[in-house]
Coordinates of C-alpha atoms in Angstrom, one line a residue:
M1 CA -2.3 47.2 46.6
T2 CA -2.5 50.9 46.3
D3 CA -4.1 52.8 43.4
I4 CA -0.6 54.0 42.2
H5 CA 0.9 50.6 42.5
A6 CA -2.0 49.2 40.5
F7 CA -1.6 51.9 37.9
I8 CA 2.2 51.2 37.6
D9 CA 1.6 47.4 37.5
D10 CA -0.9 47.8 34.7
K11 CA 1.4 50.0 32.6
V12 CA 4.4 47.8 33.1
K13 CA 2.5 44.5 32.3
N14 CA 0.2 45.7 29.5
N15 CA 2.8 47.6 27.4
D16 CA 5.6 45.8 25.6
V17 CA 7.9 48.7 26.3
F18 CA 7.1 51.4 28.9
L19 CA 9.2 54.3 30.1
F20 CA 8.6 56.2 33.4
M21 CA 10.3 59.6 32.7
K22 CA 10.4 63.2 33.6
G23 CA 8.6 65.0 30.8
T24 CA 7.2 63.5 27.6
P25 CA 9.0 61.9 24.7
D26 CA 8.4 65.1 22.7
F27 CA 9.6 67.3 25.6
P28 CA 11.8 65.5 28.1
Q29 CA 12.4 67.5 31.3
C30 CA 15.7 66.1 32.3
G31 CA 18.8 65.1 30.4
F32 CA 18.7 61.4 31.5
S33 CA 15.1 61.0 30.4
G34 CA 16.1 62.6 27.1
Q35 CA 18.9 60.1 26.5
V36 CA 16.6 57.2 26.9
V37 CA 14.1 58.7 24.5
Q38 CA 16.9 59.3 22.0
I39 CA 18.0 55.7 22.3
L40 CA 14.5 54.4 21.9
G41 CA 13.9 56.7 18.9
Y42 CA 17.2 55.6 17.3
L43 CA 16.2 52.0 17.6
G44 CA 12.7 52.8 16.2
V45 CA 11.0 51.1 19.2
D46 CA 7.3 51.7 19.8
Y47 CA 6.8 52.5 23.5
D48 CA 4.4 54.3 25.8
S49 CA 5.4 56.5 28.7
A50 CA 4.3 58.3 31.8
N51 CA 5.4 61.6 33.1
V52 CA 6.3 61.3 36.8
L53 CA 6.4 65.2 37.1
E54 CA 2.6 65.2 36.7
S55 CA 2.1 63.3 40.0
P56 CA 4.2 63.2 43.2
E57 CA 2.4 60.0 44.0
L58 CA 3.6 58.4 40.8
R59 CA 7.1 59.9 41.2
D60 CA 7.4 58.3 44.6
G61 CA 5.4 55.2 43.7
I62 CA 7.6 54.1 40.8
K63 CA 10.8 54.3 43.0
A64 CA 9.1 52.1 45.6
Y65 CA 7.7 49.7 42.9
T66 CA 11.2 48.8 41.7
N67 CA 13.2 49.8 44.8
W68 CA 15.2 51.9 42.3
P69 CA 16.0 55.5 43.4
T70 CA 16.1 57.3 40.0
I71 CA 14.0 58.2 37.0
P72 CA 13.9 57.3 34.1
Q73 CA 12.9 53.8 34.4
L74 CA 12.6 51.5 31.4
Y75 CA 10.5 48.3 31.2
V76 CA 10.4 45.6 28.5
K77 CA 7.8 42.9 28.5
G78 CA 7.2 43.6 32.2
E79 CA 10.8 43.4 33.1
F80 CA 12.7 46.4 34.7
I81 CA 15.7 47.1 32.5
G82 CA 17.2 50.0 34.4
G83 CA 17.7 53.7 34.4
A84 CA 19.6 56.0 32.0
D85 CA 23.1 54.7 32.7
I86 CA 22.1 51.1 32.4
V87 CA 20.1 51.6 29.2
R88 CA 23.0 53.7 27.6
E89 CA 25.6 51.0 28.5
M90 CA 23.3 48.2 27.2
F91 CA 22.7 50.2 24.0
Q92 CA 26.4 50.9 23.4
A93 CA 27.3 47.2 23.9
G94 CA 24.5 46.1 21.6
E95 CA 22.8 44.3 24.5
L96 CA 19.7 46.5 24.5
Q97 CA 19.0 45.8 20.9
T98 CA 19.5 42.0 21.4
H99 CA 17.3 42.0 24.4
M100 CA 14.5 43.8 22.6
Q101 CA 14.8 41.5 19.6
Q102 CA 14.7 38.4 21.9
A103 CA 11.6 39.8 23.6
G104 CA 10.0 40.1 20.2
I105 CA 10.2 43.9 20.0
P106 CA 11.0 45.1 16.5
V107 CA 14.1 47.1 16.3
K108 CA 14.9 49.2 13.1
Q109 CA 18.6 50.0 14.1
T110 CA 21.0 47.5 15.5
A111 CA 24.2 49.6 15.9

């Protein structure tokens, strides 16, 4: 296992909700990352994140880790949920909130 793979694995498995994104939650550096940050903020979900722009190795590594070509990538309890489009669609349908609650993640807003 490479160092970057081990880093990603650690973040995904040791945080209830983890977001690999471009930028930071306070300063997203792409619209898609910003959308996911807004959704998580609206739901009041506690999460940790990593800025893939700080490391080309991380940026490429996360894509290889999930075999998913885009960033952001959201994980809940070690499970890859998806990128911005999937997260947005799940949120709009109420599925993201339900998924979080079923995983034992407190959600402040449900609709």
